[in-house]
Amino acid sequence: MPKHEPVLLKNMLQPGYTGSLADYERAGGYQALRTVLGKIPPAEVTHMVIKSGLRGRGGAGFPTGVKWGFLPKDYTGPKYLCCNADESEPGTFKDRQLMERDPHQVLEGIAIACYAIGVETAYIYIRGEFALGAKILEAAIREARAAGYLGTNVLGTGRTMNVWVHRGAGAYICGEETALLESLEGKRGLPRVKPPFPATHGLYNKPTVVNNVETLANLPHIITRGPDWFASIGSPPKSAGTRIFCVSGHVKRPGNYEVPMGITCRELIFEQAGGMRSDKPLKAFIPGGASAPFLTPDHLDVKLDFESVAQAGSMLGSGGVTVMEEGTDMVWAALRLTEFFYHESCGKCSPCREGSSWLVQTLRRIVAGQGRMQDLETLTDLCQNIAGRTVCAFGDAEVSPILSTLKYWRHEYEALIRAAEADGPTELLMPTAARH
Amino acid sequence: MPHAAVDTVTLTIDGHHLTVPKGTLVIEAARQAGVMVPHFCYHPKLKPDANCRMCLVEVEKMPKLQTACSTPVAEGMVVRTATTVVNEAHKSVLEFILANHPLDCPVCDQGGRCDLQDFSHQYTPTTSRFIEVKRVFPKEYFSPLIETQMNRCVQCLRCVRYCDEVMDVKALAPSGRGTMTEIKSFLHHELDCEFCGGCVQICPVGAITSRLSMYEYRPWMLKRADTVCTYCGDGCQITIQTKDNQLVEVMSAQGAGRNNGDLCARGFFGYHVSTHPDRLRHPLIRRDGVLVQATWEEALELVAETAVRLKLAHGPNAFAGLIAARCTNEDLYLFQKFMRLAIGTNHLDSSARYGQINGVRALRRVQGTHRWTVTFEDIVSADALLLVGTNITETNPITGLKVKEAVKKRQATLLTIDSLEPAVGAISNIANLSSHHFSVHPDRFKPAVLGLIKAVVEDGHVDPTLAQRAPAYLQTISDSVQDLSWPAIEAATGGTPESFREAARTFARSARAVILIGQGVLRTADGYGLATTLLDLLLLTGQHGRPGCGLAPLAEENNDQGAVEMGAVAEYLPGPGDLSDPAARSRVAQLWKEDLPQEPGLTLMPMLERARAGALKAMFIVGENPVGSLPLSAKAKEALQSLEFLACQELFLTETAQLAHVVLPACSYAEKDGTFTNTEGHVQAVRHAIDPIGESRPDWEIFSALSVLMGYPLEYGDAKEILKEIRSLIPDYGRLGPAPTPMRPATEAVDGYLHTGYATDAADRYALSGTGHEARGAGNDGHLTLLIAQSLFHSGKLSTRSKGLLQVQAEGSLTLNPADAARLGLADRDQVRVTNNLGAMTTTVMLAERVPKGLVLFPEHFDQEARRLLTVSTDPVTQVPYYKLTQVTIERL
Amino acid sequence: MLKEKYKAEIDEILSRYPVRRSALLPLLYLAQQEEGYVSEPAMKEIASILRLTPPQVYETVTFYTMFNLKPIGRFHIQVCKSLMCALVGSDPLIGWLEAKLDVKPGDTTKDGLFTLSKVECLGACGTGPMMQINSDYYERLTEEKVDRILADLKRDGTSTLKSGPFMWPEPAQRA
Ligand SMILES: Cc1cc2nc3c(=O)[nH]c(=O)nc-3n(C[C@H](O)[C@H](O)[C@H](O)COP(=O)(O)O)c2cc1C
Ligand code: SF4
Ligand code: FES
């Protein structure tokens, strides 16, 4: 029983709600846009967003209004808004639902942001695999244009807000905001060196804001119900509002649950998601997508807000909560995620590029029963040498699974290695190498 | 250069306090403090990419290590590059980079000068913790000249970034992702690009190397000589590396020369000419109609005796001399001195006559300078650049890079008037960077320039002071351009009045404007007049004489400019001074302690005519090949055959040398010392890299020897002594600093031009009529205009002996627009017959979007056959021969 | 030639961006839709439309996993193998598909109908195991459901078992 009211998922939970423009309008849609357009000065809208305490839902949790404020003030040239709909973080599947089920909510959020930051062109960068989502969004954009909510002369105010859907083509890294911009420019999705930040040098080197789908979808509600209302939900001031948590793994009812930030992990997993799928107890969980370090049953009472999760040694990230039951092989789990990161490393910077392949190979060797005790030290070392030394935050992400499983389940690694050693000295699978 | 005081920043690096300009990167500031931060991906020519992460340093108050290559300095910043933390970080990044590296140093051409080797030596332990499988890329053939060994690649992307950011070629594709990223061209195709060699030079490891020198050396075995490339007027500094008198490799260090280390295909891969097996190794004497080997004594005596005999019989003016502007200043100077003193005639000319002289004479006429009033630096910092009649990438690639730098890095506006269309191809195309491009037929540059001037006048962009300073001049030009109708200009050029107006506005409003003119102006009819008119444009807009502004004619040969300054052309004495100017004559006569011959000199075309008529008896031809260069209709061969005596100094037995009575083997630039003067007037040292091939001798030495035998001894111990003498005529010649101070226009000259000088030919220069041919372009009759053009991969005919360049372009083919090809039923590589009323030739065709409809291009380097189809006309003032354009029909074979 | 066949569509795509190169991914999709993969002539044509060099197109194509450089089967089955799906049984599912289709991941069935691939997370972690076939998602898979899907595809070229607009858990299931 949700003891709170969903905000973002509210419409789509209504029986028969199709996400059409008519349905959305009937549910009060586009009122917020009408409210702001011409009636609230853009700077005031930004101020409202700052006041609401809204923080980015894409992973980094940066205060949204503050980010908008970084755009150069007296700049009159073109600026851009990019809606980050790349949603590629393993364990995360909320943006897909927001876009496919209630696309106008996202579009209205985009329109409000366009208004606030003075942007005439916005791109929704959606991961290529979400072909259906792209189609639904495009249809919704057509509807919204026809109704005057988008296009030139929005609601008769003379403002232009063109929104285009731009499909990615299979690259996790394109969710990183500067890689997204590169990709949108038709290039390889390699993250840019920052600074300069997109706010001053973004798409086509012009001032640009990148916001996540869920972040933007919150905007109409902040306008309609006021920043104070928003700031009162969740665990303000740092973690205001609701969050859609995507629960996956060994639970009874995996899925998207919108709850106020600050409920505990236990509540989310055991009340919302119905608890463990079998009688096996919980062994581990990831609180914020594949990039977030694993946590243990000891952390079940940690509150799901930015600060608490960080304090527990992990991060809220993208809101993807993956639950693992007793019996899950943690070395195997770490390997699975490391394989993901190896596959997705763009290859731009040496530590991440070379490190990810090194980590994968070492883990595979351990899992294949060819580990050696000193591998654990090497793994730790490599992880430490990757983190903090790369162009983008991918480097920090890719070491999370290994460092955190080594922290809590080192004995599983050691057991694998000891078993291998007990079998006697084995020939290494791989050619040994490298005296140099 | 007058620059506003730059903002500076004071910081501390490893305890050194230093003050550097704002915006300096920490890695550069460190370098200035004598601290080398290890790096792979950073390169001063490229935008920071910070991908290798090797340059991490500690910056006080920053939580994480920062990449020195991408972090700009800040006031009060404290940087540490030598702490344990930094050292550990460097070690660890290197450990990552080495993980997948094959460590095949023993067979790697980079060994001994490899950044990875050097840093490994400095940082890493001798054993690696990496015991996994290294990634292996299947070996793929990359190109005839460039080899890739992707297992060695450290993925710094310097090659890719250089190819894009500096060259604008974009031929390299980093393909795949993650550890499996490899540098390729396109799918499995071999590399198709400008072959500038930049990727080879900029690769910090041995992943991209030159195939021309593969496995031939270890760097420490090589002897190096810093000298100057001989293939075009840009005058790039090159380092020739040799082993056992063999040319192994050419490179150019970052920061070196006017080219700042950049080169083109000719400079980087074209060096084998000097050691070509066909080089002449011994003197040759014609006996019983055939050229046979002789000793130097025999040959020199024969030349001297014959010269003395003919001079006695026919007088000195029965002689003429012709020299290539590829020779050194010392050669050129001594040649004209030899002709003027030992022989006693002014009948001498050089290859500067083919076009360079048009630019120089226009400059002298209007502003009294024989050189540019701008430098390469001015091109880079220009606000507006106007390129007329130059496919600059193919003729002067490095000046082209300056233009690219101005446009791509400094947001200069580029205006172009050229016959080529903007279109992307394997060779960069400057028109692609142009924001105002006028694609006009090669004989219609003049109406386009007049269109610009008309717009300047009509739209009020004329310098307000001009009305007072030169009312008649202004009136004449204003009246003339008002008389031109826009429809007529549009009909001639295809450019609308609006497009001219916009271009004129942009150009006229820019503070720093440079006009570059190339062969399309200098080597086609109207060259001299059009160069003059372009100076009018600068005078009208008030940009003339302003620092950073000026007209810059592009020299085609490496020492075209030197040839003029050395007086190796009929109308000039060294200086240059006018042959007809008594003051100039007496200065030279005083130094030479002898009177100069009186009779005005003959230029190339009249020389040939006089020879044909039997009035000339003997010629000295040095490195020039009129028989091979001029169209058949110029009858150069008949002319030379009519001579009683022809002596040639040459590297190869050219078409001209084959007619000689004596052929003397000369040294190439790689075996000589001396100086070259590049297109911007920068005098640079040429140093021998190898010993003379065979018995060949430097050209000046041969003149000197002949003069002695003829009884007019012009003796010098070495080239330096000649330079000393040159300096007594041209003070400080060749002592200009690293960045030359450009000449300033001479006020009296400009005033003279503005008052009376302009008037002599203003009517012609400002008339649309008389430009171009009547039947032009693809009419229904199927006529096309054939343009003989320069190719990037060759320079004259010399480079067609370079094995490297021949691998890129081995023969000439006719390029034409796909639409024309379709109309004529032609496909790429089809054999065609090209005809006009003069003759016919057979060749293959190639399609290229950038060749406009109605035009077909053939490279001059392979034009032996094409020369049948061409007529020659001669400029009435400068006597430059024009023969690059003609009408042809094409049919498939 | 794409230019002739899709002129209006290409013009519309180009009109969305102030810089031509941005149209690269959309045009590559068009090419792939046309031929099932991105062919060499298509890359060259796109390069010319966007005023790029072919290597610029190529470097971009090879960065993204969704573009095929070689022809593949009519139905491209991509099964997610990332951790979240693996926790709920994607490995046995892949085994099942391998057996049913008699191919290894990366290969195409002899009849040219199916290409099987293992891929990383497709953003459907709550409804795993899952797979994508061409542009459609199929979620909460069981062996029996997979059999039906394959049969549907063979027979009709499509299957009603594909996911609609995504909602999980479905409202009805919420107590
Ligand atoms: C490797 C990596 C992947 C990311 N993927 C996504 C993503 O799929 N979706 C997303 O919204 N943000 C993603 N982000 C975060 C974005 O870089 C950026 O912070 C976010 O889009 C900003 O929007 P927000 O402020 O609304 O959260 C990713 C970041 C990194 C470093
Ligand atoms: S040919 Fe010209 S541009 Fe090329 S390297 Fe030589 S001097 Fe430089
Ligand atoms: S040199 Fe700085 S990251 Fe490569």
PDB file of C-alpha atoms in Angstrom, chain A residues 170-173 188 190-191 193 195 342-358 361-362 365 372 375 377-378 381-383 385-391 396 428 430-436, chain B residues 48-54 56 64-65 67 70 72 85 88-90 92-93 95-100 103 120 124-135 153-157 174-181:
ATOM      1  CA  GLY A 170      23.861   1.441 -28.818  1.00  0.00           C
ATOM      2  CA  ALA A 171      26.461   2.978 -26.552  1.00  0.00           C
ATOM      3  CA  TYR A 172      26.005   3.265 -22.795  1.00  0.00           C
ATOM      4  CA  ILE A 173      28.547   6.063 -22.605  1.00  0.00           C
ATOM      5  CA  ARG A 188      31.700   8.937 -31.759  1.00  0.00           C
ATOM      6  CA  LEU A 190      33.506  10.167 -26.459  1.00  0.00           C
ATOM      7  CA  PRO A 191      33.114  12.305 -23.336  1.00  0.00           C
ATOM      8  CA  VAL A 193      37.254  17.087 -21.140  1.00  0.00           C
ATOM      9  CA  PRO A 195      35.860  22.257 -18.042  1.00  0.00           C
ATOM     10  CA  TYR A 342      34.447  -3.435 -20.428  1.00  0.00           C
ATOM     11  CA  HIS A 343      32.024  -3.662 -23.320  1.00  0.00           C
ATOM     12  CA  GLU A 344      30.912  -0.085 -22.898  1.00  0.00           C
ATOM     13  CA  SER A 345      34.203   1.675 -22.173  1.00  0.00           C
ATOM     14  CA  CYS A 346      34.488   4.170 -24.981  1.00  0.00           C
ATOM     15  CA  GLY A 347      38.257   3.788 -25.102  1.00  0.00           C
ATOM     16  CA  LYS A 348      39.133   7.417 -24.794  1.00  0.00           C
ATOM     17  CA  CYS A 349      41.285   7.357 -21.711  1.00  0.00           C
ATOM     18  CA  SER A 350      43.965   4.842 -20.921  1.00  0.00           C
ATOM     19  CA  PRO A 351      43.115   3.832 -17.358  1.00  0.00           C
ATOM     20  CA  CYS A 352      39.500   3.020 -18.178  1.00  0.00           C
ATOM     21  CA  ARG A 353      40.170   1.476 -21.555  1.00  0.00           C
ATOM     22  CA  GLU A 354      43.054  -0.722 -20.521  1.00  0.00           C
ATOM     23  CA  GLY A 355      41.878  -1.143 -16.963  1.00  0.00           C
ATOM     24  CA  SER A 356      38.476  -2.512 -17.913  1.00  0.00           C
ATOM     25  CA  SER A 357      39.987  -5.196 -20.088  1.00  0.00           C
ATOM     26  CA  TRP A 358      42.542  -6.080 -17.473  1.00  0.00           C
ATOM     27  CA  GLN A 361      40.386 -10.862 -17.795  1.00  0.00           C
ATOM     28  CA  THR A 362      41.551 -11.206 -14.232  1.00  0.00           C
ATOM     29  CA  ARG A 365      40.517 -16.157 -14.731  1.00  0.00           C
ATOM     30  CA  ARG A 372      46.098 -16.430  -7.601  1.00  0.00           C
ATOM     31  CA  ASP A 375      45.295 -11.121  -8.068  1.00  0.00           C
ATOM     32  CA  GLU A 377      45.797  -7.070  -4.516  1.00  0.00           C
ATOM     33  CA  THR A 378      46.267  -6.310  -8.201  1.00  0.00           C
ATOM     34  CA  ASP A 381      45.281  -1.578  -7.043  1.00  0.00           C
ATOM     35  CA  LEU A 382      43.974  -1.345 -10.577  1.00  0.00           C
ATOM     36  CA  CYS A 383      40.605  -0.134  -9.342  1.00  0.00           C
ATOM     37  CA  ASN A 385      44.371   3.562 -10.243  1.00  0.00           C
ATOM     38  CA  ILE A 386      41.329   3.909 -12.459  1.00  0.00           C
ATOM     39  CA  ALA A 387      39.040   5.786 -10.121  1.00  0.00           C
ATOM     40  CA  GLY A 388      39.440   9.531 -10.193  1.00  0.00           C
ATOM     41  CA  ARG A 389      41.911   9.474 -13.051  1.00  0.00           C
ATOM     42  CA  THR A 390      39.618   9.322 -16.040  1.00  0.00           C
ATOM     43  CA  VAL A 391      37.908  11.855 -18.257  1.00  0.00           C
ATOM     44  CA  ASP A 396      34.645   5.588 -10.959  1.00  0.00           C
ATOM     45  CA  LEU A 428      47.587 -20.556 -16.684  1.00  0.00           C
ATOM     46  CA  MET A 430      46.503 -17.493 -20.821  1.00  0.00           C
ATOM     47  CA  PRO A 431      49.953 -17.212 -22.185  1.00  0.00           C
ATOM     48  CA  THR A 432      52.049 -15.548 -19.576  1.00  0.00           C
ATOM     49  CA  ALA A 433      53.942 -12.616 -20.676  1.00  0.00           C
ATOM     50  CA  ALA A 434      55.665  -9.573 -20.215  1.00  0.00           C
ATOM     51  CA  ARG A 435      59.020  -9.198 -18.854  1.00  0.00           C
ATOM     52  CA  HIS A 436      60.029  -5.865 -20.089  1.00  0.00           C
TER      53      HIS A 436
ATOM     54  CA  PRO B  48      43.790  19.326 -25.613  1.00  0.00           C
ATOM     55  CA  ASP B  49      42.062  15.958 -25.525  1.00  0.00           C
ATOM     56  CA  ALA B  50      43.467  14.723 -22.211  1.00  0.00           C
ATOM     57  CA  ASN B  51      42.873  11.124 -23.149  1.00  0.00           C
ATOM     58  CA  CYS B  52      46.122   9.427 -22.185  1.00  0.00           C
ATOM     59  CA  ARG B  53      45.999  10.691 -18.575  1.00  0.00           C
ATOM     60  CA  MET B  54      49.772  10.509 -18.420  1.00  0.00           C
ATOM     61  CA  LEU B  56      48.516  14.052 -14.139  1.00  0.00           C
ATOM     62  CA  LYS B  64      41.911  15.068  -7.639  1.00  0.00           C
ATOM     63  CA  LEU B  65      45.023  14.985  -9.768  1.00  0.00           C
ATOM     64  CA  THR B  67      45.790  16.687 -16.388  1.00  0.00           C
ATOM     65  CA  SER B  70      44.148  20.512 -20.362  1.00  0.00           C
ATOM     66  CA  PRO B  72      44.959  26.314 -17.861  1.00  0.00           C
ATOM     67  CA  VAL B  85      51.380  10.630  -5.474  1.00  0.00           C
ATOM     68  CA  GLU B  88      52.651   6.718  -8.577  1.00  0.00           C
ATOM     69  CA  ALA B  89      49.962   8.029 -10.889  1.00  0.00           C
ATOM     70  CA  HIS B  90      52.400   8.286 -13.790  1.00  0.00           C
ATOM     71  CA  SER B  92      50.095   3.412 -13.003  1.00  0.00           C
ATOM     72  CA  VAL B  93      48.948   5.109 -16.194  1.00  0.00           C
ATOM     73  CA  GLU B  95      51.307   0.362 -16.550  1.00  0.00           C
ATOM     74  CA  PHE B  96      47.883   0.551 -18.194  1.00  0.00           C
ATOM     75  CA  ILE B  97      49.265   1.799 -21.474  1.00  0.00           C
ATOM     76  CA  LEU B  98      51.884  -0.923 -21.540  1.00  0.00           C
ATOM     77  CA  ALA B  99      49.410  -3.650 -20.669  1.00  0.00           C
ATOM     78  CA  ASN B 100      48.374  -4.253 -24.228  1.00  0.00           C
ATOM     79  CA  LEU B 103      56.882  -4.626 -26.556  1.00  0.00           C
ATOM     80  CA  SER B 120      58.956   3.237 -19.450  1.00  0.00           C
ATOM     81  CA  THR B 124      58.159   1.220 -14.804  1.00  0.00           C
ATOM     82  CA  PRO B 125      59.539  -1.821 -13.114  1.00  0.00           C
ATOM     83  CA  THR B 126      61.088  -4.421 -15.330  1.00  0.00           C
ATOM     84  CA  THR B 127      58.308  -6.893 -14.803  1.00  0.00           C
ATOM     85  CA  SER B 128      54.666  -6.392 -15.527  1.00  0.00           C
ATOM     86  CA  ARG B 129      51.715  -7.455 -13.442  1.00  0.00           C
ATOM     87  CA  PHE B 130      49.752  -7.933 -16.636  1.00  0.00           C
ATOM     88  CA  ILE B 131      49.663 -11.652 -17.248  1.00  0.00           C
ATOM     89  CA  GLU B 132      46.506 -11.702 -19.328  1.00  0.00           C
ATOM     90  CA  VAL B 133      46.138 -11.974 -23.063  1.00  0.00           C
ATOM     91  CA  LYS B 134      47.143  -8.929 -25.059  1.00  0.00           C
ATOM     92  CA  ARG B 135      44.750  -7.739 -27.675  1.00  0.00           C
ATOM     93  CA  CYS B 153      49.011   2.151 -30.741  1.00  0.00           C
ATOM     94  CA  VAL B 154      48.492   3.998 -27.455  1.00  0.00           C
ATOM     95  CA  GLN B 155      45.235   5.494 -28.746  1.00  0.00           C
ATOM     96  CA  CYS B 156      46.240   9.073 -28.082  1.00  0.00           C
ATOM     97  CA  LEU B 157      44.498   9.975 -31.355  1.00  0.00           C
ATOM     98  CA  PRO B 174      39.425   5.521 -35.138  1.00  0.00           C
ATOM     99  CA  SER B 175      37.165   2.554 -35.541  1.00  0.00           C
ATOM    100  CA  GLY B 176      35.566   0.295 -33.003  1.00  0.00           C
ATOM    101  CA  ARG B 177      35.610   1.206 -29.373  1.00  0.00           C
ATOM    102  CA  GLY B 178      37.326   0.500 -26.097  1.00  0.00           C
ATOM    103  CA  THR B 179      40.527  -1.513 -26.262  1.00  0.00           C
ATOM    104  CA  MET B 180      39.600  -2.602 -29.733  1.00  0.00           C
ATOM    105  CA  THR B 181      39.796   0.903 -31.165  1.00  0.00           C
TER     106      THR B 181
END
